Amino acid sequence: MTFGARRRMLPGGWYIPLTGTRLTPLFPSSVSLIPFTSDMPKNSAVKESEVDVLIIGAGPAGVMAALALARNGVNLRIVDQRPNKVPAGQADGIQPRTIEVLQSYGLAERLLKEGNQMHIAAFYNPGPNGDIELTDRVPDVTAPTARYPFEITLHQGAIEAIFMDAMAEMGVKVDRPVAPTSIQISKDEAILSDPKAHAVEVVLINDEGTEVVHAKFVIGADGAHSWVRKTLDIAMEGEQTDYIWGVVDLTPDTDFPDIRNKTVVHSNNGSCMVIPREGDKVRLYIQLDDRQNNFVTSDKRIDKDKVRPQQILEVARKSFNPYSIKMTDEFDWWTIYIIGQRVASQFSVHERVFIAGDACHTHSPKAGQGMNASMNDSHNLAWKLTHVLRGWADISLLKTYEFERKTYAQDLINFDKNFAKLFSGKPRTEDFQDGVSHEEFLRIFQTFGGFTSGIGIRYAESLITNTSHQSLAAKLIIGQRLLPQIFLRAADSRPFHIQDLLPSDGRFKLLIFTGNTADATCRKKIVDVAKELDSMLSRFTTGKISLLFDILAISSATKAAVRYNDLPKMFRSHWSKFVFPLNVNIQPLISEYIRVLIDDTDVRGAQGGDGYRNYGIGPDGAAVVIRPDGYVSMVAPLDAINELDIYFRAFIKTP
Amino acid sequence: MTFGARRRMLPGGWYIPLTGTRLTPLFPSSVSLIPFTSDMPKNSAVKESEVDVLIIGAGPAGVMAALALARNGVNLRIVDQRPNKVPAGQADGIQPRTIEVLQSYGLAERLLKEGNQMHIAAFYNPGPNGDIELTDRVPDVTAPTARYPFEITLHQGAIEAIFMDAMAEMGVKVDRPVAPTSIQISKDEAILSDPKAHAVEVVLINDEGTEVVHAKFVIGADGAHSWVRKTLDIAMEGEQTDYIWGVVDLTPDTDFPDIRNKTVVHSNNGSCMVIPREGDKVRLYIQLDDRQNNFVTSDKRIDKDKVRPQQILEVARKSFNPYSIKMTDEFDWWTIYIIGQRVASQFSVHERVFIAGDACHTHSPKAGQGMNASMNDSHNLAWKLTHVLRGWADISLLKTYEFERKTYAQDLINFDKNFAKLFSGKPRTEDFQDGVSHEEFLRIFQTFGGFTSGIGIRYAESLITNTSHQSLAAKLIIGQRLLPQIFLRAADSRPFHIQDLLPSDGRFKLLIFTGNTADATCRKKIVDVAKELDSMLSRFTTGKISLLFDILAISSATKAAVRYNDLPKMFRSHWSKFVFPLNVNIQPLISEYIRVLIDDTDVRGAQGGDGYRNYGIGPDGAAVVIRPDGYVSMVAPLDAINELDIYFRAFIKTP
């Protein structure tokens, strides 16, 4: 792929730029859609339509929002101005928490099949003779509770294809090329406060003409140069840095022993990072110095005509001395950029138009956060929109999106500042004692491991995050995602990852840790708990199967002693409207007979067990609420189960 | 499904019986194909055709043979007289070793998705008041090295569908309904000894007429009442027993706590076995007593008109006292049978026509061996046929099929005799001290665990099984399947199950345990080993990629110290014709960069490590030959690698 042709004509006579738009400011001036005034669309019939959610942009944030909403049965539409899917290059790193999230949508299996895995982070530094040498190999993922202890790399097009195919199964397709030309939000307070009102009007244009879409909600997932953000005048706060980086994707012929590890090379000739990719491909991030080349303009933009990928690779080759890196073929993709570190001043306008993904945060790509932050924005937003659109939750629930995700984005920028500075620093050597030492670098790398893996993300106390009974499940941190743990199905002792029983289907999951049901006193108590739960939850929900709640009971009885039918019928699929037979293609529950689990090791003693202890739950049990996105949001004692009622009433309506 | 209509007309005017043909002697007199003389096929044009392998019968043995041969690129045809696939019922248990085998064809993933898993075997016996009570729960699979420590149950039609779909990807479809009417094997010694000769003539008939097929080899996989076996006059040796069993498939409404476990019920009212199936289905095997019913004829056949499934279930219900078992719907399937225990006197005629599966062994179904024995017959035969057909191996290799599989079948019958007797015996109680005690039953159950799981099967010394250097890999028993073990890929420390790197692709796999390649002396030695191996293997193989051999090198270097490119190029995919990039859809090797492994734990210390020790291999390493079907067949010292040459020359030709 060359960058000679920087614009491409849309069928309707519009130009869009052909650049790596997910990497921050490349050609800031040329990126938003450029009307080609002399050649307006020929067929200018104006259509009108209505939709519950209009998603603008089919990058990682857009397709995640579309899939999540479609799975929850929400009426939606997704449009993108690019005529085709992204073929290669761009963002490509999937962090451990994001793999967990994708698994909750049934998408991890294919990702694991197609993607490359990075298990090791290797570090090279100058040796005594100035050549680089291996300093250290450490685990790439340091978060101890990550279910998948590695990062996945795969090009963005392949990742988006996983979503497109899953969306297609739900009958959702990306409309492309379609570009928005105007957006207006109602100023009428009555309309804004009515979740059923089509409060936003967006004008779209494609090669067939113009369409006015009346949407209840709009998600602007249209990238770093977001038209939605700019049109709504949302400022990006932060700054451009001085760091210039080149990126080349290639298939190398090399004698470098860590070419298949995530490798940080600090040499006397510059810094470089190796990211192995699917197949035999490798991405190199290379620090560039403008002094020789003068490719940075006076207003801190890259003059790309002055750069060639061969020049970038040449810099890398020097830093790899004494190892050689040759190309076996052409460059798959390349780009060059100056790191910008910015967060949008607001993530929504009147909780009617939201921005997500690169539209609200830009930062350096080397910590591999971009696509992950984007997908997790949408994952956070989708269930909230669902609950409001269905009339279950009060519209104020939507305020928690900005509350949670903007805080995260700011943390991300702060982290990025530290990391980028360290990364761009010269290595410490005999002659350069002010340089960055390996120990310092490693310390930062590992300190931020919980953050970079996405595992440590913790949402603060809010309407939906109630920490009052944290001590009853001391190690299940309220606001963090549910810790992975293997439990056995009581009826047949088959082991299951608890996360696989909590698909992203829009439901709140109630984990009822019952205590030991082999004990008659416990069984008696649980009968009362079930009765109270049933009548409480029934107040929030109608219909034969609850779309709001799903219950799993987890007994501490052993596999030798348990009788699954000691548990009240409420906890068994055949009998309860609150126990939902999974239909998501994750680790399938072939038999839906019951959803009663036990906390014991499997028959071989190799998996499971110690779940109560790992969660910090005592023998008396507890009720744990998991949000639809997999985050622990509330813990209640079994003898005060009515506290759940108070929790849910704060944002869930009773019909 | 009812058994009222016991015959069904083929389009060409032939009748076939509609019975559970995989359960032994049901209607022995009515099962072979019955020509309906007054209505011969209307279009009697005679076609002639040639094929390398003709498979008669598309049950488990037939489809396994077809898939295996197709994957190895062998020209084949598979025909079946049944107009449709099996819809339900029949055999349904997949043993741990068979799951490993299916995984080697890339089929286990779907099997695991669709099937039910049995982890626990539960035992109920009469309590003091005569009602049954839980005596014990133990692991269902006791073989400690089983990679999958459970059995899978799924109806035969679904299992066959997994094969059909995989075959379809290779362009192979079952021709049906097609019935054979005659088979003739050449008597010319010169033809019989020429693997390229079409030595067998089979006449097939379908609704379009008659076809004469000239085949190099024929596999009779046509079930317990095998037309091939009968036509070639191969005797079944063994006997009919007195045990009468009924089988019902149903979806129960029950308070029995072990309805989702494999459960053996010994009651004072008879014996019963519970096999949970996919969904909420359950199969019950019920011992029947003829004294009340008189449904056994004087020549030891079942008069099925005298039996109804309700009667069988009624017997079961009594044995479940005090638990109740009700039907929620109709019976899915049912049958009744007398156990026969027989093995064919020979498994092939002139190594030109082979019989496989139920065609060569019948026994009781309760140990769940039927489908497994059948598939593993074909798995054993397919690679041997491939090597002979390709001209690589001498035709005498085919003699090892009967040698290995007939021995196994006899062991199976011997086991079955013990097990069926025990199973059919009355439970030991206060009043009946001669009965079978739980302890005795459990001891036999666990003693034979290696056998019933398929894990312990060991092929004896032969042309292809050479135990002379057993001590160099003391715990890799030569003749048994390769022990599961997790190794890391040297280049990126990604863990892999070694079995997943040994797909059933027709190749011999050479595992070169190199010792510690971080040590310079070892590296030097390995360079010499590689040189010798290269020239040795090159004598057997031509072409750019070897279809005969695949090499994996396994270093004992740690993940901290290893450099994958310390290994000679011979062991790296990009460079060697003996290192084959996997293209089988198992656990995919996204990067085929190298196939050098190390014996170390993964980054978290949770998987892998101790491979040399688990295999009983010392620090000096060894070369281990794995047959194309996954069985260890030879071990050689690295300093006498020429012993491999001697081993292969005994049956592999040099071009």
Tab-separated table of C-alpha atoms in Angstrom, chain B residues 209-551:
chain	number	residue	atom	x	y	z
B	209	GLY	CA	-28.779	-49.186	-12.044
B	210	THR	CA	-25.716	-51.333	-11.592
B	211	GLU	CA	-22.097	-50.290	-11.325
B	212	VAL	CA	-18.978	-52.404	-11.364
B	213	VAL	CA	-16.294	-50.800	-9.221
B	214	HIS	CA	-12.676	-51.856	-9.608
B	215	ALA	CA	-10.942	-50.970	-6.355
B	216	LYS	CA	-7.391	-51.349	-5.188
B	217	PHE	CA	-8.671	-51.867	-1.647
B	218	VAL	CA	-12.082	-52.270	0.003
B	219	ILE	CA	-13.098	-51.530	3.572
B	220	GLY	CA	-16.194	-53.307	4.830
B	221	ALA	CA	-17.494	-50.968	7.520
B	222	ASP	CA	-21.019	-52.248	7.172
B	223	GLY	CA	-21.910	-53.004	10.756
B	224	ALA	CA	-22.648	-55.965	12.956
B	225	HIS	CA	-24.461	-57.785	10.177
B	226	SER	CA	-21.761	-56.952	7.657
B	227	TRP	CA	-22.570	-58.007	4.124
B	228	VAL	CA	-18.861	-57.871	3.280
B	229	ARG	CA	-17.974	-60.202	6.126
B	230	LYS	CA	-20.730	-62.654	5.319
B	231	THR	CA	-20.071	-62.632	1.602
B	232	LEU	CA	-16.394	-63.350	2.168
B	233	ASP	CA	-17.330	-66.084	4.619
B	234	ILE	CA	-15.495	-64.644	7.593
B	235	ALA	CA	-16.730	-66.336	10.742
B	236	MET	CA	-17.669	-64.560	13.958
B	237	GLU	CA	-16.180	-66.398	16.891
B	238	GLY	CA	-17.722	-66.195	20.330
B	239	GLU	CA	-21.174	-66.603	21.777
B	240	GLN	CA	-24.531	-65.196	22.640
B	241	THR	CA	-25.052	-64.471	26.344
B	242	ASP	CA	-28.167	-64.747	28.481
B	243	TYR	CA	-28.209	-61.029	29.302
B	244	ILE	CA	-31.203	-59.152	27.991
B	245	TRP	CA	-31.150	-55.380	28.094
B	246	GLY	CA	-33.577	-52.710	27.135
B	247	VAL	CA	-32.556	-49.182	26.144
B	248	VAL	CA	-34.754	-46.097	26.275
B	249	ASP	CA	-33.810	-42.528	25.354
B	250	LEU	CA	-36.034	-39.998	27.078
B	251	THR	CA	-36.190	-36.576	28.678
B	252	PRO	CA	-37.042	-37.325	32.292
B	253	ASP	CA	-38.789	-35.317	34.936
B	254	THR	CA	-37.155	-36.688	38.053
B	255	ASP	CA	-35.981	-36.007	41.578
B	256	PHE	CA	-33.055	-38.412	41.189
B	257	PRO	CA	-29.987	-36.343	42.122
B	258	ASP	CA	-27.537	-38.149	39.818
B	259	ILE	CA	-29.560	-37.976	36.630
B	260	ARG	CA	-26.734	-35.973	34.991
B	261	ASN	CA	-24.004	-38.405	36.044
B	262	LYS	CA	-23.135	-41.790	34.615
B	263	THR	CA	-24.912	-43.797	37.269
B	264	VAL	CA	-25.002	-47.502	37.963
B	265	VAL	CA	-28.079	-48.520	39.910
B	266	HIS	CA	-28.048	-51.940	41.516
B	267	SER	CA	-31.397	-52.425	43.174
B	268	ASN	CA	-33.286	-55.365	44.532
B	269	ASN	CA	-35.615	-54.816	41.610
B	270	GLY	CA	-32.928	-55.042	38.905
B	271	SER	CA	-29.975	-53.164	37.461
B	272	CYS	CA	-30.041	-49.990	35.478
B	273	MET	CA	-27.525	-47.562	34.062
B	274	VAL	CA	-28.058	-43.833	33.519
B	275	ILE	CA	-26.189	-42.153	30.637
B	276	PRO	CA	-26.907	-38.418	30.455
B	277	ARG	CA	-26.936	-37.114	26.916
B	278	GLU	CA	-26.909	-33.821	25.058
B	279	GLY	CA	-29.601	-31.346	26.062
B	280	ASP	CA	-31.746	-32.733	28.864
B	281	LYS	CA	-31.897	-36.195	27.358
B	282	VAL	CA	-30.972	-39.328	29.243
B	283	ARG	CA	-30.399	-42.879	28.106
B	284	LEU	CA	-31.358	-45.689	30.446
B	285	TYR	CA	-29.946	-49.195	30.044
B	286	ILE	CA	-32.229	-51.596	31.880
B	287	GLN	CA	-31.612	-55.232	32.668
B	288	LEU	CA	-34.658	-57.288	31.733
B	289	ASP	CA	-35.817	-60.591	33.016
B	290	ASP	CA	-37.593	-62.837	30.563
B	291	ARG	CA	-39.486	-64.881	33.151
B	292	GLN	CA	-42.553	-62.692	33.206
B	293	ASN	CA	-42.549	-61.617	29.626
B	294	ASN	CA	-41.557	-64.500	27.381
B	295	PHE	CA	-40.211	-62.176	24.705
B	296	VAL	CA	-37.195	-64.369	24.045
B	297	THR	CA	-37.794	-67.045	21.426
B	298	SER	CA	-36.486	-70.567	21.775
B	299	ASP	CA	-33.515	-69.742	19.498
B	300	LYS	CA	-32.466	-66.876	21.781
B	301	ARG	CA	-33.873	-64.041	19.759
B	302	ILE	CA	-36.083	-61.209	20.933
B	303	ASP	CA	-39.676	-61.242	19.822
B	304	LYS	CA	-40.056	-57.515	19.752
B	305	ASP	CA	-43.777	-57.586	19.164
B	306	LYS	CA	-44.111	-58.715	22.751
B	307	VAL	CA	-42.279	-55.689	24.169
B	308	ARG	CA	-43.249	-52.029	24.516
B	309	PRO	CA	-40.927	-49.262	25.704
B	310	GLN	CA	-43.342	-48.482	28.544
B	311	GLN	CA	-42.679	-51.958	29.924
B	312	ILE	CA	-38.938	-51.363	29.882
B	313	LEU	CA	-39.304	-48.011	31.595
B	314	GLU	CA	-41.608	-49.586	34.186
B	315	VAL	CA	-38.779	-51.941	35.171
B	316	ALA	CA	-36.441	-48.959	35.497
B	317	ARG	CA	-38.926	-47.049	37.641
B	318	LYS	CA	-39.065	-49.857	40.145
B	319	SER	CA	-35.297	-50.000	40.443
B	320	PHE	CA	-35.168	-46.220	41.121
B	321	ASN	CA	-37.328	-46.402	44.256
B	322	PRO	CA	-37.635	-44.072	46.242
B	323	TYR	CA	-36.886	-41.649	43.398
B	324	SER	CA	-39.418	-41.026	40.688
B	325	ILE	CA	-38.722	-40.897	36.966
B	326	LYS	CA	-41.452	-39.520	34.736
B	327	MET	CA	-41.461	-38.869	31.024
B	328	THR	CA	-41.823	-35.254	29.949
B	329	ASP	CA	-42.482	-36.227	26.344
B	330	GLU	CA	-42.335	-39.255	24.047
B	331	PHE	CA	-39.495	-41.741	23.861
B	332	ASP	CA	-36.756	-40.487	21.532
B	333	TRP	CA	-35.656	-44.003	20.739
B	334	TRP	CA	-35.706	-47.441	22.287
B	335	THR	CA	-34.510	-50.959	21.647
B	336	ILE	CA	-34.003	-54.305	23.318
B	337	TYR	CA	-31.201	-56.786	22.759
B	338	ILE	CA	-29.374	-59.880	23.913
B	339	ILE	CA	-25.663	-59.325	24.347
B	340	GLY	CA	-23.444	-61.240	21.914
B	341	GLN	CA	-19.678	-61.329	22.399
B	342	ARG	CA	-17.894	-62.175	19.180
B	343	VAL	CA	-14.787	-61.331	17.172
B	344	ALA	CA	-14.267	-61.981	13.476
B	345	SER	CA	-11.823	-64.806	12.734
B	346	GLN	CA	-9.902	-62.561	10.352
B	347	PHE	CA	-9.929	-58.794	9.738
B	348	SER	CA	-8.889	-58.913	6.102
B	349	VAL	CA	-8.764	-61.129	3.048
B	350	HIS	CA	-5.371	-60.994	1.337
B	351	GLU	CA	-4.925	-57.469	2.764
B	352	ARG	CA	-7.161	-56.294	-0.075
B	353	VAL	CA	-10.528	-56.332	1.644
B	354	PHE	CA	-10.616	-55.228	5.265
B	355	ILE	CA	-13.441	-55.237	7.730
B	356	ALA	CA	-13.628	-52.626	10.445
B	357	GLY	CA	-15.903	-51.643	13.303
B	358	ASP	CA	-18.946	-53.685	14.302
B	359	ALA	CA	-18.293	-55.841	11.278
B	360	CYS	CA	-15.447	-57.426	13.235
B	361	HIS	CA	-16.489	-57.221	16.886
B	362	THR	CA	-19.777	-57.203	18.779
B	363	HIS	CA	-20.157	-56.852	22.512
B	364	SER	CA	-22.286	-55.175	25.143
B	365	PRO	CA	-22.763	-51.454	24.800
B	366	LYS	CA	-22.584	-50.568	28.471
B	367	ALA	CA	-18.846	-50.085	28.635
B	368	GLY	CA	-19.379	-47.550	25.859
B	369	GLN	CA	-16.767	-49.055	23.575
B	370	GLY	CA	-18.624	-49.764	20.332
B	371	MET	CA	-18.255	-46.556	18.388
B	372	ASN	CA	-14.785	-46.001	19.809
B	373	ALA	CA	-13.447	-49.388	18.786
B	374	SER	CA	-14.921	-48.832	15.328
B	375	MET	CA	-13.384	-45.415	14.751
B	376	ASN	CA	-10.035	-46.543	16.057
B	377	ASP	CA	-10.010	-49.540	13.699
B	378	SER	CA	-10.228	-47.128	10.780
B	379	HIS	CA	-7.780	-44.691	12.338
B	380	ASN	CA	-5.289	-47.559	12.532
B	381	LEU	CA	-5.922	-48.721	8.977
B	382	ALA	CA	-6.077	-45.421	7.099
B	383	TRP	CA	-2.455	-44.317	7.352
B	384	LYS	CA	-1.212	-47.777	6.467
B	385	LEU	CA	-3.339	-47.865	3.323
B	386	THR	CA	-2.103	-44.376	2.477
B	387	HIS	CA	1.549	-45.333	2.726
B	388	VAL	CA	1.048	-48.458	0.612
B	389	LEU	CA	-1.071	-46.677	-2.003
B	390	ARG	CA	1.474	-43.891	-2.337
B	391	GLY	CA	4.163	-46.437	-2.938
B	392	TRP	CA	6.084	-45.459	0.175
B	393	ALA	CA	5.565	-48.564	2.268
B	394	ASP	CA	5.741	-52.212	1.402
B	395	ILE	CA	2.334	-53.883	1.153
B	396	SER	CA	3.243	-56.102	4.108
B	397	LEU	CA	2.618	-53.071	6.356
B	398	LEU	CA	-1.090	-53.861	5.980
B	399	LYS	CA	-0.710	-57.086	7.938
B	400	THR	CA	-0.213	-55.036	11.063
B	401	TYR	CA	-3.861	-53.923	10.910
B	402	GLU	CA	-5.260	-57.312	11.870
B	403	PHE	CA	-2.311	-57.963	14.159
B	404	GLU	CA	-3.031	-54.849	16.170
B	405	ARG	CA	-6.796	-54.515	15.998
B	406	LYS	CA	-7.787	-58.161	16.369
B	407	THR	CA	-5.748	-58.411	19.562
B	408	TYR	CA	-7.485	-55.330	20.815
B	409	ALA	CA	-10.917	-56.721	19.887
B	410	GLN	CA	-10.217	-59.931	21.785
B	411	ASP	CA	-9.143	-57.955	24.832
B	412	LEU	CA	-12.360	-56.015	24.496
B	413	ILE	CA	-14.500	-59.149	24.501
B	414	ASN	CA	-12.635	-60.519	27.506
B	415	PHE	CA	-13.151	-57.294	29.361
B	416	ASP	CA	-16.782	-57.230	28.328
B	417	LYS	CA	-17.382	-60.709	29.701
B	418	ASN	CA	-16.164	-59.674	33.111
B	419	PHE	CA	-17.999	-56.416	33.064
B	420	ALA	CA	-21.332	-57.673	31.750
B	421	LYS	CA	-21.404	-60.467	34.300
B	422	LEU	CA	-20.697	-58.105	37.142
B	423	PHE	CA	-23.175	-55.618	35.829
B	424	SER	CA	-25.952	-58.103	35.468
B	425	GLY	CA	-25.336	-59.630	38.905
B	426	LYS	CA	-27.634	-58.962	41.837
B	427	PRO	CA	-26.350	-56.547	44.471
B	428	ARG	CA	-24.906	-57.952	47.633
B	429	THR	CA	-27.181	-57.297	50.630
B	430	GLU	CA	-27.676	-58.602	54.166
B	431	ASP	CA	-29.981	-61.268	52.787
B	432	PHE	CA	-27.977	-62.058	49.657
B	433	GLN	CA	-24.341	-62.433	50.579
B	434	ASP	CA	-23.450	-63.982	47.208
B	435	GLY	CA	-24.324	-60.768	45.384
B	436	VAL	CA	-21.890	-58.316	43.836
B	437	SER	CA	-20.529	-55.861	46.403
B	438	HIS	CA	-19.960	-52.231	45.538
B	439	GLU	CA	-16.284	-52.613	46.384
B	440	GLU	CA	-15.899	-55.451	43.921
B	441	PHE	CA	-17.706	-53.541	41.198
B	442	LEU	CA	-15.661	-50.405	41.809
B	443	ARG	CA	-12.397	-52.335	41.781
B	444	ILE	CA	-13.178	-53.770	38.337
B	445	PHE	CA	-14.457	-50.407	37.106
B	446	GLN	CA	-11.210	-48.741	38.087
B	447	THR	CA	-8.870	-51.592	37.141
B	448	PHE	CA	-10.152	-51.476	33.609
B	449	GLY	CA	-10.181	-47.680	33.490
B	450	GLY	CA	-7.105	-47.595	31.255
B	451	PHE	CA	-8.775	-49.990	28.887
B	452	THR	CA	-12.251	-48.479	28.791
B	453	SER	CA	-10.873	-44.963	28.326
B	454	GLY	CA	-8.845	-46.209	25.373
B	455	ILE	CA	-5.797	-44.564	26.912
B	456	GLY	CA	-4.050	-47.772	27.935
B	457	ILE	CA	-4.176	-49.488	24.543
B	458	ARG	CA	-0.747	-50.764	23.633
B	459	TYR	CA	0.210	-52.265	20.309
B	460	ALA	CA	2.666	-55.144	20.569
B	461	GLU	CA	6.134	-55.363	19.031
B	462	SER	CA	6.018	-55.661	15.250
B	463	LEU	CA	7.499	-54.385	12.033
B	464	ILE	CA	6.439	-50.885	13.079
B	465	THR	CA	6.785	-51.107	16.846
B	466	ASN	CA	10.335	-51.377	18.067
B	467	THR	CA	10.916	-51.385	21.807
B	468	SER	CA	14.693	-51.830	21.797
B	469	HIS	CA	15.475	-48.383	23.253
B	470	GLN	CA	12.502	-48.102	25.597
B	471	SER	CA	14.798	-47.095	28.462
B	472	LEU	CA	15.788	-43.823	26.736
B	473	ALA	CA	12.212	-42.574	27.135
B	474	ALA	CA	11.167	-44.802	29.970
B	475	LYS	CA	7.731	-43.291	30.514
B	476	LEU	CA	6.747	-42.998	26.865
B	477	ILE	CA	5.540	-46.555	26.509
B	478	ILE	CA	6.359	-47.760	23.008
B	479	GLY	CA	3.140	-49.019	21.433
B	480	GLN	CA	0.978	-46.577	23.435
B	481	ARG	CA	-0.219	-43.189	22.280
B	482	LEU	CA	2.074	-40.225	22.958
B	483	LEU	CA	1.502	-38.868	26.462
B	484	PRO	CA	-0.115	-35.435	26.503
B	485	GLN	CA	2.296	-32.718	27.581
B	486	ILE	CA	2.469	-28.970	27.225
B	487	PHE	CA	5.630	-27.479	25.734
B	488	LEU	CA	6.370	-23.853	24.874
B	489	ARG	CA	7.228	-22.572	21.446
B	490	ALA	CA	10.814	-21.406	21.786
B	491	ALA	CA	10.393	-18.201	19.798
B	492	ASP	CA	7.535	-16.751	21.838
B	493	SER	CA	6.962	-18.992	24.906
B	494	ARG	CA	3.427	-19.756	23.794
B	495	PRO	CA	2.212	-23.051	25.283
B	496	PHE	CA	1.070	-25.867	23.013
B	497	HIS	CA	-0.294	-29.311	23.671
B	498	ILE	CA	2.210	-31.581	21.942
B	499	GLN	CA	-0.680	-33.690	20.592
B	500	ASP	CA	-1.947	-30.642	18.712
B	501	LEU	CA	1.326	-30.449	16.850
B	502	LEU	CA	0.911	-34.034	15.654
B	503	PRO	CA	-2.163	-33.964	13.429
B	504	SER	CA	-3.349	-37.127	11.690
B	505	ASP	CA	-1.907	-36.106	8.341
B	506	GLY	CA	-0.256	-39.391	7.372
B	507	ARG	CA	3.242	-38.258	8.397
B	508	PHE	CA	5.606	-39.935	10.810
B	509	LYS	CA	6.567	-37.373	13.440
B	510	LEU	CA	10.124	-37.253	14.695
B	511	LEU	CA	10.463	-35.631	18.088
B	512	ILE	CA	14.089	-34.671	18.537
B	513	PHE	CA	14.721	-34.066	22.220
B	514	THR	CA	17.925	-32.101	21.790
B	515	GLY	CA	19.009	-31.556	25.371
B	516	ASN	CA	19.910	-28.034	26.466
B	517	THR	CA	20.711	-25.945	23.401
B	518	ALA	CA	21.761	-23.012	25.580
B	519	ASP	CA	24.896	-25.095	26.045
B	520	ALA	CA	27.508	-24.823	23.292
B	521	THR	CA	28.521	-28.515	23.415
B	522	CYS	CA	24.918	-29.521	22.951
B	523	ARG	CA	24.508	-27.114	20.039
B	524	LYS	CA	27.534	-28.596	18.345
B	525	LYS	CA	26.161	-32.115	18.757
B	526	ILE	CA	22.777	-31.083	17.381
B	527	VAL	CA	24.347	-29.653	14.255
B	528	ASP	CA	25.769	-33.111	13.570
B	529	VAL	CA	22.477	-34.820	14.373
B	530	ALA	CA	20.665	-32.507	11.978
B	531	LYS	CA	23.135	-33.184	9.214
B	532	GLU	CA	22.789	-36.937	9.577
B	533	LEU	CA	18.996	-36.772	9.877
B	534	ASP	CA	18.735	-34.620	6.804
B	535	SER	CA	20.703	-36.947	4.609
B	536	MET	CA	18.996	-40.031	6.050
B	537	LEU	CA	15.448	-38.771	5.611
B	538	SER	CA	16.221	-37.402	2.181
B	539	ARG	CA	16.835	-40.955	1.015
B	540	PHE	CA	13.177	-41.820	1.729
B	541	THR	CA	11.529	-38.752	0.393
B	542	THR	CA	11.406	-36.602	-2.694
B	543	GLY	CA	9.776	-33.261	-3.415
B	544	LYS	CA	10.005	-29.866	-1.814
B	545	ILE	CA	7.998	-30.781	1.281
B	546	SER	CA	8.212	-34.226	2.772
B	547	LEU	CA	4.848	-35.974	2.985
B	548	LEU	CA	6.409	-38.760	5.001
B	549	PHE	CA	8.160	-37.032	7.864
B	550	ASP	CA	7.651	-34.067	10.103
B	551	ILE	CA	10.144	-32.961	12.714
